[in-house]
PDB file of C-alpha atoms and ligand atoms in Angstrom:
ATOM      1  CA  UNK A 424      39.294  64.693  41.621  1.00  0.00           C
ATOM      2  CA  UNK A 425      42.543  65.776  43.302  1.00  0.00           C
ATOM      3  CA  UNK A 426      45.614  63.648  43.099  1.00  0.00           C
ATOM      4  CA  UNK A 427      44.142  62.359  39.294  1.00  0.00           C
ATOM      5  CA  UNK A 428      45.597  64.536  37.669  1.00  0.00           C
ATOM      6  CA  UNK A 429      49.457  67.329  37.541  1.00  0.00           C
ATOM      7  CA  UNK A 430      49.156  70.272  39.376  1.00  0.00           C
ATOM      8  CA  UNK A 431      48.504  72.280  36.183  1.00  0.00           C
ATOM      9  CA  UNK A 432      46.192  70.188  34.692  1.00  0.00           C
ATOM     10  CA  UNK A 433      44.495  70.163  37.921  1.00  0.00           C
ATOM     11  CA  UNK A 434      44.389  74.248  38.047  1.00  0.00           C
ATOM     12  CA  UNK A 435      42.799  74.274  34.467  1.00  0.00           C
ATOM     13  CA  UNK A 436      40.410  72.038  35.646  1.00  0.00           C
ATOM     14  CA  UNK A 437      39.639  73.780  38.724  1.00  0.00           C
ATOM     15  CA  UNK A 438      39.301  77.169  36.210  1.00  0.00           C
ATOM     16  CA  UNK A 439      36.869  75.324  33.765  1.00  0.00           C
ATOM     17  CA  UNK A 440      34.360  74.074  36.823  1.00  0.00           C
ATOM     18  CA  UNK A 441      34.624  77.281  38.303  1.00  0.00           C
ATOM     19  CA  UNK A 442      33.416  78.891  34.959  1.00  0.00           C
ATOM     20  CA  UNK A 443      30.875  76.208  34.232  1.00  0.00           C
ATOM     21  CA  UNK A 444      29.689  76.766  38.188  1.00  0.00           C
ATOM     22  CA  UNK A 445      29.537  81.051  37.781  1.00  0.00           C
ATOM     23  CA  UNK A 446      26.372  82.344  36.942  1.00  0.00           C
ATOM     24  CA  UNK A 447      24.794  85.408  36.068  1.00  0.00           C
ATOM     25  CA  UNK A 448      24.640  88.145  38.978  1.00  0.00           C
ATOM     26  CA  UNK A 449      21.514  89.801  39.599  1.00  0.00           C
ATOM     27  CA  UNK A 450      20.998  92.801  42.072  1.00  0.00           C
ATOM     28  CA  UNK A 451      17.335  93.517  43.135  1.00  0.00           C
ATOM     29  CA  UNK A 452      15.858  96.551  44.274  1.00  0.00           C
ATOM     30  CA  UNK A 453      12.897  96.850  46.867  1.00  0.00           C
ATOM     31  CA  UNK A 454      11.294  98.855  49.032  1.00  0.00           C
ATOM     32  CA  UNK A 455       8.246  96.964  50.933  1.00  0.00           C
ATOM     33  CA  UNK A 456       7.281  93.255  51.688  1.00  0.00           C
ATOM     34  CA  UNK A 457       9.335  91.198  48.720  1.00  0.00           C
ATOM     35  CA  UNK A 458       6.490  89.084  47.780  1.00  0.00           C
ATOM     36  CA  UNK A 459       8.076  89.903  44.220  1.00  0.00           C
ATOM     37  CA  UNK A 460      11.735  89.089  45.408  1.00  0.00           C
ATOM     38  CA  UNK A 461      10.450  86.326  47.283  1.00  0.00           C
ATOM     39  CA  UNK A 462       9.388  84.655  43.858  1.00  0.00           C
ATOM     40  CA  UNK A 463      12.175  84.842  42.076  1.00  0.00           C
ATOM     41  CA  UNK A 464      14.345  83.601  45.158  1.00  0.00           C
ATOM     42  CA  UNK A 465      11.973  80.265  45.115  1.00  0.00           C
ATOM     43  CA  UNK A 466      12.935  80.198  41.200  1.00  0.00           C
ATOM     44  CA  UNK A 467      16.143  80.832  41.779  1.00  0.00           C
ATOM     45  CA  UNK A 468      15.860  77.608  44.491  1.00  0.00           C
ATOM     46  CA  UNK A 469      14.090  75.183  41.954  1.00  0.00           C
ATOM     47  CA  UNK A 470      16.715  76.056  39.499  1.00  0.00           C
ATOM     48  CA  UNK A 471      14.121  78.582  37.344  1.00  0.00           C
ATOM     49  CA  UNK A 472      15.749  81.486  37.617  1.00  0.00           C
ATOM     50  CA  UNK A 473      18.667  81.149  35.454  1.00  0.00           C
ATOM     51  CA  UNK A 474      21.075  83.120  38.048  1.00  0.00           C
ATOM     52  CA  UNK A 475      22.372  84.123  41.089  1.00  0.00           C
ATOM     53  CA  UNK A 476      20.493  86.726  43.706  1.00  0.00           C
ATOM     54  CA  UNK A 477      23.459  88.023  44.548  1.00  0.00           C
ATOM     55  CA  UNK A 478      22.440  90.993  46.838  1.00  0.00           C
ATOM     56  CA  UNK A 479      18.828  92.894  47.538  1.00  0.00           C
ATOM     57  CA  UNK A 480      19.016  96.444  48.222  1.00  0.00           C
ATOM     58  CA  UNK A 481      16.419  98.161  49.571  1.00  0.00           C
ATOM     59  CA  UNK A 482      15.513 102.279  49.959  1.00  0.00           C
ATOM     60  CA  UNK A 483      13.428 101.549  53.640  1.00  0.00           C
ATOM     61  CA  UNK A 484      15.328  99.605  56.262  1.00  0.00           C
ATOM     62  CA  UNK A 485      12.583  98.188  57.359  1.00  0.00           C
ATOM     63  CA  UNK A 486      11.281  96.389  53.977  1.00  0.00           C
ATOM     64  CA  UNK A 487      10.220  92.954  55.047  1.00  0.00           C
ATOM     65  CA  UNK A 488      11.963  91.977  52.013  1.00  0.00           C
ATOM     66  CA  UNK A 489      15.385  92.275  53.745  1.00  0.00           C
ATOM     67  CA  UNK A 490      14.383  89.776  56.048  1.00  0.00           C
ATOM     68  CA  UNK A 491      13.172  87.174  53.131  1.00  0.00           C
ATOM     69  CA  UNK A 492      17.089  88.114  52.073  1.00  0.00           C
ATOM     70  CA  UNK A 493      18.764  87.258  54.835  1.00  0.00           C
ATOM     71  CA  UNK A 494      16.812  83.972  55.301  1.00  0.00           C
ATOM     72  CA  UNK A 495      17.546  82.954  51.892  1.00  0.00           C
ATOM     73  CA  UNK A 496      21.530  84.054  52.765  1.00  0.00           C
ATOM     74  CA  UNK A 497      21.757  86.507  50.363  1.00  0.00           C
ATOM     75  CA  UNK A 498      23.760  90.037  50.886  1.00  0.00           C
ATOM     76  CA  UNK A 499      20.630  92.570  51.989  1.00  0.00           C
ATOM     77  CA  UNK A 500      21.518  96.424  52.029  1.00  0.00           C
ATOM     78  CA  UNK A 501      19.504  99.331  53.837  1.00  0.00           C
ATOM     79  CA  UNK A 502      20.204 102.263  51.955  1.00  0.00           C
ATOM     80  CA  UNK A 503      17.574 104.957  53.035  1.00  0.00           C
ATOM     81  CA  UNK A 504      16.990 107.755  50.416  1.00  0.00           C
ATOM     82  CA  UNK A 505      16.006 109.652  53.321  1.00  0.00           C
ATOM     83  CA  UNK A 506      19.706 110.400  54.402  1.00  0.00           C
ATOM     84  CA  UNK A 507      20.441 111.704  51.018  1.00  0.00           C
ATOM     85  CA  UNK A 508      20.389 115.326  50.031  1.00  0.00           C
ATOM     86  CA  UNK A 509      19.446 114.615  46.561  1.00  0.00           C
ATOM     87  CA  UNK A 510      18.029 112.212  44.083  1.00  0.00           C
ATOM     88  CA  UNK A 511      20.607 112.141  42.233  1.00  0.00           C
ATOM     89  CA  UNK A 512      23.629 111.673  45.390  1.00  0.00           C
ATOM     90  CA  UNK A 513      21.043 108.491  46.663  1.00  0.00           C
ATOM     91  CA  UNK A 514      21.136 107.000  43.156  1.00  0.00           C
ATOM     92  CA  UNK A 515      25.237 107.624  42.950  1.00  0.00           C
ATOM     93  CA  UNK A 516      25.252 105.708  46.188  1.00  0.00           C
ATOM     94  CA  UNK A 517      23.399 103.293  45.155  1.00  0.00           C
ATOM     95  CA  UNK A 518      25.249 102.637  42.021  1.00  0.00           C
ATOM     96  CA  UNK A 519      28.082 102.616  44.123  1.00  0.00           C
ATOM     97  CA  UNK A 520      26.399  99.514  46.488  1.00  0.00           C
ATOM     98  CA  UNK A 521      25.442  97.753  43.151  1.00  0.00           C
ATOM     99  CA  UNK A 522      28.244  97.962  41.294  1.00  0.00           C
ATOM    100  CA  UNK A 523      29.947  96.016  44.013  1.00  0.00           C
ATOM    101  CA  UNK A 524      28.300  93.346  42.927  1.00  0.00           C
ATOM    102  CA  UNK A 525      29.071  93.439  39.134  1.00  0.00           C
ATOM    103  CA  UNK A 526      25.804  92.686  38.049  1.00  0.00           C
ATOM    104  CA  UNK A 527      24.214  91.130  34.812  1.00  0.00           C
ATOM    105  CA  UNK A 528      21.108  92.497  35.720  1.00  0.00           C
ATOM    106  CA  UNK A 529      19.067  94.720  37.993  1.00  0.00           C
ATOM    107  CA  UNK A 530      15.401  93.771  38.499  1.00  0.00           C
ATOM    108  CA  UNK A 531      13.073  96.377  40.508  1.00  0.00           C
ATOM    109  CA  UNK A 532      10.719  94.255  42.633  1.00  0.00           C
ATOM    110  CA  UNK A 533       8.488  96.940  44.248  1.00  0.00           C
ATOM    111  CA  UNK A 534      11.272  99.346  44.392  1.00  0.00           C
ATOM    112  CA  UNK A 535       9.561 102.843  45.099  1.00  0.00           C
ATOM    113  CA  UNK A 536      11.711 105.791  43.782  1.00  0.00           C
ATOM    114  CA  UNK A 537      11.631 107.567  40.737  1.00  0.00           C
ATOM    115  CA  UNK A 538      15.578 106.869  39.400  1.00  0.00           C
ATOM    116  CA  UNK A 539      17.240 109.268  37.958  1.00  0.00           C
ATOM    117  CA  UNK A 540      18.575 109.518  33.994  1.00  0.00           C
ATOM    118  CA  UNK A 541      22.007 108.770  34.703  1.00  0.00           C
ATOM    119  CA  UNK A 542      21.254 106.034  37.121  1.00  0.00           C
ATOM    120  CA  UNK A 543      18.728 104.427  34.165  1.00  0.00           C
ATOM    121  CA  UNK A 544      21.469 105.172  31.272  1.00  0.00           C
ATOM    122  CA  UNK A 545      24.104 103.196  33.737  1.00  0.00           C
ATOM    123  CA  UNK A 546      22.302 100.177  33.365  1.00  0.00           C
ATOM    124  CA  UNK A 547      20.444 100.603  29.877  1.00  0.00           C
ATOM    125  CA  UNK A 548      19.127  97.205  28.391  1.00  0.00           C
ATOM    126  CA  UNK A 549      19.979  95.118  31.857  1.00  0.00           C
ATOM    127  CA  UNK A 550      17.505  96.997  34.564  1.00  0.00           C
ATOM    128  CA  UNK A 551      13.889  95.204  34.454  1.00  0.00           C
ATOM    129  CA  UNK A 552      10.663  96.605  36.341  1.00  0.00           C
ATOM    130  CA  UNK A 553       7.136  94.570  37.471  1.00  0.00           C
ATOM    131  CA  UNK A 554       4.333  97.663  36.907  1.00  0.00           C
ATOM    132  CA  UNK A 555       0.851  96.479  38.424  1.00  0.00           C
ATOM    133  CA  UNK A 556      -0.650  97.338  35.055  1.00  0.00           C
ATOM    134  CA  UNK A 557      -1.499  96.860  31.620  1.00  0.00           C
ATOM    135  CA  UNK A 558       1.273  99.653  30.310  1.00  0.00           C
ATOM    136  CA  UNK A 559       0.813 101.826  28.747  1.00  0.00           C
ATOM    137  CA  UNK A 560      -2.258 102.345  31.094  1.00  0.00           C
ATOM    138  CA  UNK A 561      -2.011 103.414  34.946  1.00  0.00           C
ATOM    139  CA  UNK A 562       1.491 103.982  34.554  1.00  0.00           C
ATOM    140  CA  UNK A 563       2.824 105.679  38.239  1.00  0.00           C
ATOM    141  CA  UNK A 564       0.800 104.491  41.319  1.00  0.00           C
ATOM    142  CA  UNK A 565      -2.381 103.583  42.912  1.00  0.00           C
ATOM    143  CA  UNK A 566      -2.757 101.365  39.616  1.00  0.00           C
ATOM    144  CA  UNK A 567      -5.475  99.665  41.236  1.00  0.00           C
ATOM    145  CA  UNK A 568      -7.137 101.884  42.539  1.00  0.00           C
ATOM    146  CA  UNK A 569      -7.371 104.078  39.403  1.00  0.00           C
ATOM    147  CA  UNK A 570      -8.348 100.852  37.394  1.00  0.00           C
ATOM    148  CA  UNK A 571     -11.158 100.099  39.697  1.00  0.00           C
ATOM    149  CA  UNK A 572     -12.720 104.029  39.762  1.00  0.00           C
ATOM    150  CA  UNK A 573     -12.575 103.706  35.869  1.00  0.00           C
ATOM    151  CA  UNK A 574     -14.459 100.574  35.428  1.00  0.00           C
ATOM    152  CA  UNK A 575     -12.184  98.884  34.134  1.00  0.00           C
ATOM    153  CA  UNK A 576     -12.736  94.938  32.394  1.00  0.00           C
ATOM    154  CA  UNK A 577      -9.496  93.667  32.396  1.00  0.00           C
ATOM    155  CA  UNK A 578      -6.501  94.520  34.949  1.00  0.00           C
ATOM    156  CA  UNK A 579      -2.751  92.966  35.086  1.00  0.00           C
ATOM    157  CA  UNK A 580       0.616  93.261  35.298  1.00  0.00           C
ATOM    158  CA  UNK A 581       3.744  94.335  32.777  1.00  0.00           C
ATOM    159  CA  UNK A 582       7.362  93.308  32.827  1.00  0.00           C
ATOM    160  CA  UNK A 583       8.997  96.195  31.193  1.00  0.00           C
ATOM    161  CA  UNK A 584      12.401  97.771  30.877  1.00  0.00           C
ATOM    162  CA  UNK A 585      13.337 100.588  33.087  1.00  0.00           C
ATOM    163  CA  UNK A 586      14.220 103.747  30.948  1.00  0.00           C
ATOM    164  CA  UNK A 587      13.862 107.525  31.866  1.00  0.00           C
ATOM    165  CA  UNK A 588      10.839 107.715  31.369  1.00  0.00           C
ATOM    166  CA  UNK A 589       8.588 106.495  34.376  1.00  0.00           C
ATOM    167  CA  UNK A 590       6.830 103.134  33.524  1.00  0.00           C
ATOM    168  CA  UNK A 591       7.350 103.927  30.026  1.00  0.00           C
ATOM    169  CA  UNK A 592      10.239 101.155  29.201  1.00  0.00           C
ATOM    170  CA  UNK A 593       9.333  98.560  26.167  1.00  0.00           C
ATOM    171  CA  UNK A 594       7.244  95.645  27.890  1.00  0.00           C
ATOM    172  CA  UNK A 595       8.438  92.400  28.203  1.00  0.00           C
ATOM    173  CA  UNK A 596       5.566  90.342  29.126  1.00  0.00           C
ATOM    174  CA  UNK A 597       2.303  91.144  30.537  1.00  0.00           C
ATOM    175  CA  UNK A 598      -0.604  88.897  32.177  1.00  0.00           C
ATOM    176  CA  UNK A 599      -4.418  89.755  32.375  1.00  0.00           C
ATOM    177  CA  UNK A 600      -6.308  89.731  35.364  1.00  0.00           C
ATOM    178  CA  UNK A 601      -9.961  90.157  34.181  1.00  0.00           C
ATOM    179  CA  UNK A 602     -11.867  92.513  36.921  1.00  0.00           C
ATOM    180  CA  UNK A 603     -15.525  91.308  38.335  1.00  0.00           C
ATOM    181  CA  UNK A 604     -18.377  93.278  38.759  1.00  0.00           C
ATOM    182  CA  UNK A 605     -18.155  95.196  42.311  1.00  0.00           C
ATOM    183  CA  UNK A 606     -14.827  93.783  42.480  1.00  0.00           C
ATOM    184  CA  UNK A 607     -12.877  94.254  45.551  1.00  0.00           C
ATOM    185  CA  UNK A 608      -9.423  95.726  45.430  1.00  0.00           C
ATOM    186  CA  UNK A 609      -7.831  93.114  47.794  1.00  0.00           C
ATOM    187  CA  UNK A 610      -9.018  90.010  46.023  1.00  0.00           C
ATOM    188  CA  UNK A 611      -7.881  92.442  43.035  1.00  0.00           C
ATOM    189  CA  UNK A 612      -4.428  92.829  44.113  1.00  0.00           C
ATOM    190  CA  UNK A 613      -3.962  89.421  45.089  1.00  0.00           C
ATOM    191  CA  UNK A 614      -4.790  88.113  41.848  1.00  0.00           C
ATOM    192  CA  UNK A 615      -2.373  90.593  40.309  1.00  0.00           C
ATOM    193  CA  UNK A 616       0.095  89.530  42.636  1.00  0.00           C
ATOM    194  CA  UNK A 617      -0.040  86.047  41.718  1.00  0.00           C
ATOM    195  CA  UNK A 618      -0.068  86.340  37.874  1.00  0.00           C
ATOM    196  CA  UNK A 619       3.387  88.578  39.021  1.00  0.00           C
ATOM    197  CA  UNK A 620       4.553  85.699  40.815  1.00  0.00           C
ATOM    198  CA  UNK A 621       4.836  83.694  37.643  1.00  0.00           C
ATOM    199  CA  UNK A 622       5.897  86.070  35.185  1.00  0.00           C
ATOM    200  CA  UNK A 623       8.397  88.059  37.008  1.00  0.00           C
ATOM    201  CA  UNK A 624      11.077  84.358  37.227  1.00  0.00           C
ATOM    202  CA  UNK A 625       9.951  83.859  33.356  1.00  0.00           C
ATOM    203  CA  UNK A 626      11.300  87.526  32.380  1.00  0.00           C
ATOM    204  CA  UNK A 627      13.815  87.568  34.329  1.00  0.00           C
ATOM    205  CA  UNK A 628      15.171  83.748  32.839  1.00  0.00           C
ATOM    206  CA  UNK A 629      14.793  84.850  29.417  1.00  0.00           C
ATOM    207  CA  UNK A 630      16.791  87.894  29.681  1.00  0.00           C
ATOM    208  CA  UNK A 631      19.688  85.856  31.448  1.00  0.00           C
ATOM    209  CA  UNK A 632      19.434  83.214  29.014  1.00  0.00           C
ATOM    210  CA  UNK A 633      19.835  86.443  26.347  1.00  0.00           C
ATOM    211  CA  UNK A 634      16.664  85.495  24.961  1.00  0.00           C
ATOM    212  CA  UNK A 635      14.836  89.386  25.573  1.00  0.00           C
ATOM    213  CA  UNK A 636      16.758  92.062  24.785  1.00  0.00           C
ATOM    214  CA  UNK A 637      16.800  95.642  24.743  1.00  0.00           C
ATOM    215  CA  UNK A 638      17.873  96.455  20.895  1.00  0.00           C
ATOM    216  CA  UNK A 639      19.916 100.116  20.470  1.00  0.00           C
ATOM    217  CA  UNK A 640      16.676 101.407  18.984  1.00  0.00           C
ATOM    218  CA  UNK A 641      14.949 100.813  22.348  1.00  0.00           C
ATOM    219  CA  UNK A 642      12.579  98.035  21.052  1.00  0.00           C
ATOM    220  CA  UNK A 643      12.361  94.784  23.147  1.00  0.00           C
ATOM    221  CA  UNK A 644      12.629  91.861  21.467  1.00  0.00           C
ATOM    222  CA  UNK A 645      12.303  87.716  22.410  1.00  0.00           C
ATOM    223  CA  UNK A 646      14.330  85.826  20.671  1.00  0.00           C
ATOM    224  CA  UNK A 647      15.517  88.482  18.055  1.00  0.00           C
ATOM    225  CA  UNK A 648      11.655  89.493  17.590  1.00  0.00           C
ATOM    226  CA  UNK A 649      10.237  92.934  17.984  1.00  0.00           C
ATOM    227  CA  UNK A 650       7.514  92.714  20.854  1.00  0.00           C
ATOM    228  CA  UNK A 651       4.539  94.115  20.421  1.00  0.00           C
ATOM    229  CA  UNK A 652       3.983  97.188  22.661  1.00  0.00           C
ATOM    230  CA  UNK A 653       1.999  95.420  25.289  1.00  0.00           C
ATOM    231  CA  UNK A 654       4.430  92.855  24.704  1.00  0.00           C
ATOM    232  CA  UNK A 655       4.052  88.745  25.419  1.00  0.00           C
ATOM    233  CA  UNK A 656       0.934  88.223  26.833  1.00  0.00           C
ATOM    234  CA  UNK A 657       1.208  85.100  29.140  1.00  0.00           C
ATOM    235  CA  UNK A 658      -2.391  83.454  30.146  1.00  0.00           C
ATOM    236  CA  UNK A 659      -2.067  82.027  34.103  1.00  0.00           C
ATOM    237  CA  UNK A 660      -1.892  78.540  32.689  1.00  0.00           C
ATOM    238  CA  UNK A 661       0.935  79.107  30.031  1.00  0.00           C
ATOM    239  CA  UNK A 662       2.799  81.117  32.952  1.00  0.00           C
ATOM    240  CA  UNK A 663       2.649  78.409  35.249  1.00  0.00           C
ATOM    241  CA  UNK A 664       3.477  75.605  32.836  1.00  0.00           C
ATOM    242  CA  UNK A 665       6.610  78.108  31.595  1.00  0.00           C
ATOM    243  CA  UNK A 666       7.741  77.332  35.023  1.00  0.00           C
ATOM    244  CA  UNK A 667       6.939  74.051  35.908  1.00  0.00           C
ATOM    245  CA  UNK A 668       4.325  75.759  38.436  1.00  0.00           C
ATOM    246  CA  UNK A 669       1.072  74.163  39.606  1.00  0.00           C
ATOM    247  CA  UNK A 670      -1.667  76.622  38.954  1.00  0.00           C
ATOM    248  CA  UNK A 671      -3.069  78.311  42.276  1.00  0.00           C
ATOM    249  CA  UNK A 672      -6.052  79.640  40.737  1.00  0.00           C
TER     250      UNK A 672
HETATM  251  N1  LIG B 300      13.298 106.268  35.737  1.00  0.00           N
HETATM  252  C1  LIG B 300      12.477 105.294  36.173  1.00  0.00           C
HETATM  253  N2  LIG B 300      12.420 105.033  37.488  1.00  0.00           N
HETATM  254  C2  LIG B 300      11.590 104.049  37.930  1.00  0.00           C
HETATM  255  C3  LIG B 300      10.767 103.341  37.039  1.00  0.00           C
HETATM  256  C4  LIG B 300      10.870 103.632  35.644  1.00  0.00           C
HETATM  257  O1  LIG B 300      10.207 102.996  34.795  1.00  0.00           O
HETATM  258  N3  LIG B 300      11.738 104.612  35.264  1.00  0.00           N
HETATM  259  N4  LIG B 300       9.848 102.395  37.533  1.00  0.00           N
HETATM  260  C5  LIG B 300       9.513 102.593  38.929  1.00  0.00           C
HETATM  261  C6  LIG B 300       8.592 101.627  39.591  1.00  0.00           C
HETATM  262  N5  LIG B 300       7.296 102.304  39.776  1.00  0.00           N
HETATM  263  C7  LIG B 300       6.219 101.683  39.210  1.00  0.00           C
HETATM  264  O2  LIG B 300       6.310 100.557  38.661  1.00  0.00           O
HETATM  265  C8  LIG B 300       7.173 103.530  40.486  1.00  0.00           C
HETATM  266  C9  LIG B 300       7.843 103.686  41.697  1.00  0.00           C
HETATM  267  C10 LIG B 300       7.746 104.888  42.396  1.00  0.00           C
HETATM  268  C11 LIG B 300       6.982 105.938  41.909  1.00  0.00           C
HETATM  269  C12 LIG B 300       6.925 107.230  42.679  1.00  0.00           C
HETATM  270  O3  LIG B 300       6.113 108.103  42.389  1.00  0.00           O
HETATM  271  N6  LIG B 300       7.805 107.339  43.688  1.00  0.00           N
HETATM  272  C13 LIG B 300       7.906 108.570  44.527  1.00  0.00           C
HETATM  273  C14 LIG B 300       7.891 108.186  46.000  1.00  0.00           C
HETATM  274  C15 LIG B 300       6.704 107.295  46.303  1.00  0.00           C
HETATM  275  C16 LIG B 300       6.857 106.623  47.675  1.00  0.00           C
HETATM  276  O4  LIG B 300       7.931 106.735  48.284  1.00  0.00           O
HETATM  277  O5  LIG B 300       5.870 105.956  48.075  1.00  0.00           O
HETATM  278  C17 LIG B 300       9.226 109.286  44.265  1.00  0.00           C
HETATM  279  O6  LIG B 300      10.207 108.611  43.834  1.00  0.00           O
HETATM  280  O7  LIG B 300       9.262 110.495  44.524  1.00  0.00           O
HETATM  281  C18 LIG B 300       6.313 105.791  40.699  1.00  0.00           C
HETATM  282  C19 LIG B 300       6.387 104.589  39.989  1.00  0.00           C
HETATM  283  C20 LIG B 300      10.784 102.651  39.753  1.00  0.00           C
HETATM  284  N7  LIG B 300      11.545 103.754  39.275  1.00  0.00           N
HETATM  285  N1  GAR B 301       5.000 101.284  40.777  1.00  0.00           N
HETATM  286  C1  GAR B 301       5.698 100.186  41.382  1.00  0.00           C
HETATM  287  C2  GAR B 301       4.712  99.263  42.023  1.00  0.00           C
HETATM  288  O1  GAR B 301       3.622  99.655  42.426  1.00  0.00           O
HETATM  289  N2  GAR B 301       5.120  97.987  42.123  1.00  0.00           N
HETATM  290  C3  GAR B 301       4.282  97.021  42.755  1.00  0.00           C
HETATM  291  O2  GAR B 301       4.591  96.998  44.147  1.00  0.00           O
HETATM  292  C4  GAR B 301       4.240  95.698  44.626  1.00  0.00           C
HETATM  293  C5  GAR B 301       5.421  95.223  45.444  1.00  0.00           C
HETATM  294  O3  GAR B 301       5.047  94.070  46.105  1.00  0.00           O
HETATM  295  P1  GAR B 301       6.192  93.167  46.786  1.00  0.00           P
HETATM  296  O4  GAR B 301       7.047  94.097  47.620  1.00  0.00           O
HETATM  297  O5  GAR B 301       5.397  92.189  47.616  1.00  0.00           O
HETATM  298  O6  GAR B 301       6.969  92.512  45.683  1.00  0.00           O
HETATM  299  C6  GAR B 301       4.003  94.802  43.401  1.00  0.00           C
HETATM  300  O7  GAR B 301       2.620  94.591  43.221  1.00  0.00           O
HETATM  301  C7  GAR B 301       4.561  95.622  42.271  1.00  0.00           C
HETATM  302  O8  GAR B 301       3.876  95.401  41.039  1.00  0.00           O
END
């Protein structure tokens, strides 16, 4: 296009694609393998995600997850709570890291520390978490585990928003795994793991399209429409269609 046009024009053009080409920053938080972060980088690839993955920051230097970062090109961070005196000087640093960034959105993808009220109140209505759980139940961990010693029928994941209190944040979307007889935990967890996969890109799209919210009353809504408290529930199929996935099983 250069040449076609004045020099001004040109720079007002050159300001318009730019805008048109920006789009919204998201930060992600992990701690472990980034099967999670891994997802929503393939999204992001097939166009899905609705963003950027601008940087992955991760509490253990030696989460996998930084690894699926850097392969993907995208800014990975080793911040080790362990070299912090404090919860709250870790999650100052971390803002610090973040904020670098100037993030849209922060989405926790197996990100393992308990954060702090001012951290959560810095990024109120734009900080999502995946639970491995049907919230409100098994909030905290060994979600599994718990769900298997109780019995339970059905099993599954939640999409929620992050607020102070832990795994407590209005749900977004949720997706059932139902539980066999006898079942065993690692065909368990790999079935939760894949209904994650889908509805992890899907949450995150919506709320960078500004389709979920968090409203100042602290109810999540889609599309300007209270969610219920266990919010959407997706089936597999619906999940996978939502993102133009073929079903895996
Ligand atoms: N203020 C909030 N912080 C976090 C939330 C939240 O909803 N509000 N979600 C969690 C994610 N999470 C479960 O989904 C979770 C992560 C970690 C823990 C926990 O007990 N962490 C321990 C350390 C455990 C370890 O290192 O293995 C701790 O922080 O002391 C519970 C639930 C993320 N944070
Ligand atoms: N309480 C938080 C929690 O247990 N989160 C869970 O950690 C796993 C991370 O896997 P990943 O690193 O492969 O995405 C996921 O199953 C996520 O639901």
């Amino acid at each position: 296009m250069s040449g076609d046009y004045p020099s001004q024009q040109q720079d007002t053009l050159n300001d318009f694609e730019a805008a048109a080409a920006e789009k919204p920053r998201v930060v992600v938080l992990i701690s472990g393998n980034g099967s999670n972060l891994q997802a929503l980088l393939d999204a992001q690839a097939h166009d899905e995600l609705g963003g950027d993955i601008v940087a992955v920051v991760s509490n253990k230097a030696d989460a996998y997850g930084l690894r699926r970062a850097k392969d993907a090109g995208v800014d990975a961070v080793a911040l080790p709570h362990r070299e912090y005196d404090s919860r709250e000087a870790f999650d100052a640093a971390l803002i610090k890291v973040i904020d670098r960034h100037e993030p849209h959105l922060i989405v926790l993808a197996g990100f393992m520390r308990i954060l702090t009220p001012g951290f959560v109140d810095h990024y109120r209505g734009r900080m999502l978490n995946v639970h491995p759980s049907l919230l409100p139940a098994y909030q905290g961990l060994h979600t599994h585990q718990r769900a298997l010693a109780d019995g339970v029928e059905e099993h599954g994941v939640s999409v929620h928003f992050v607020t102070e209190e832990l795994d407590g944040g209005p749900v977004v979307i949720q997706a059932v795994v139902n539980v066999e007889p006898n079942q065993d935990i690692d065909a368990l967890i790999e079935k939760v793991h894949a209904r994650e996969h889908l509805i992890y890109p899907i949450a995150v799209r919506w709320f960078l399209e500004g389709r979920v919210k968090l409203s100042p009353q602290g109810k999540a809504t889609l599309d300007d429409i209270p969610l219920p408290p266990t919010g959407l529930r997706m089936s597999h199929a619906d999940a996978a269609e939502e993102l133009d996935e073929d079903l895996d099983d």
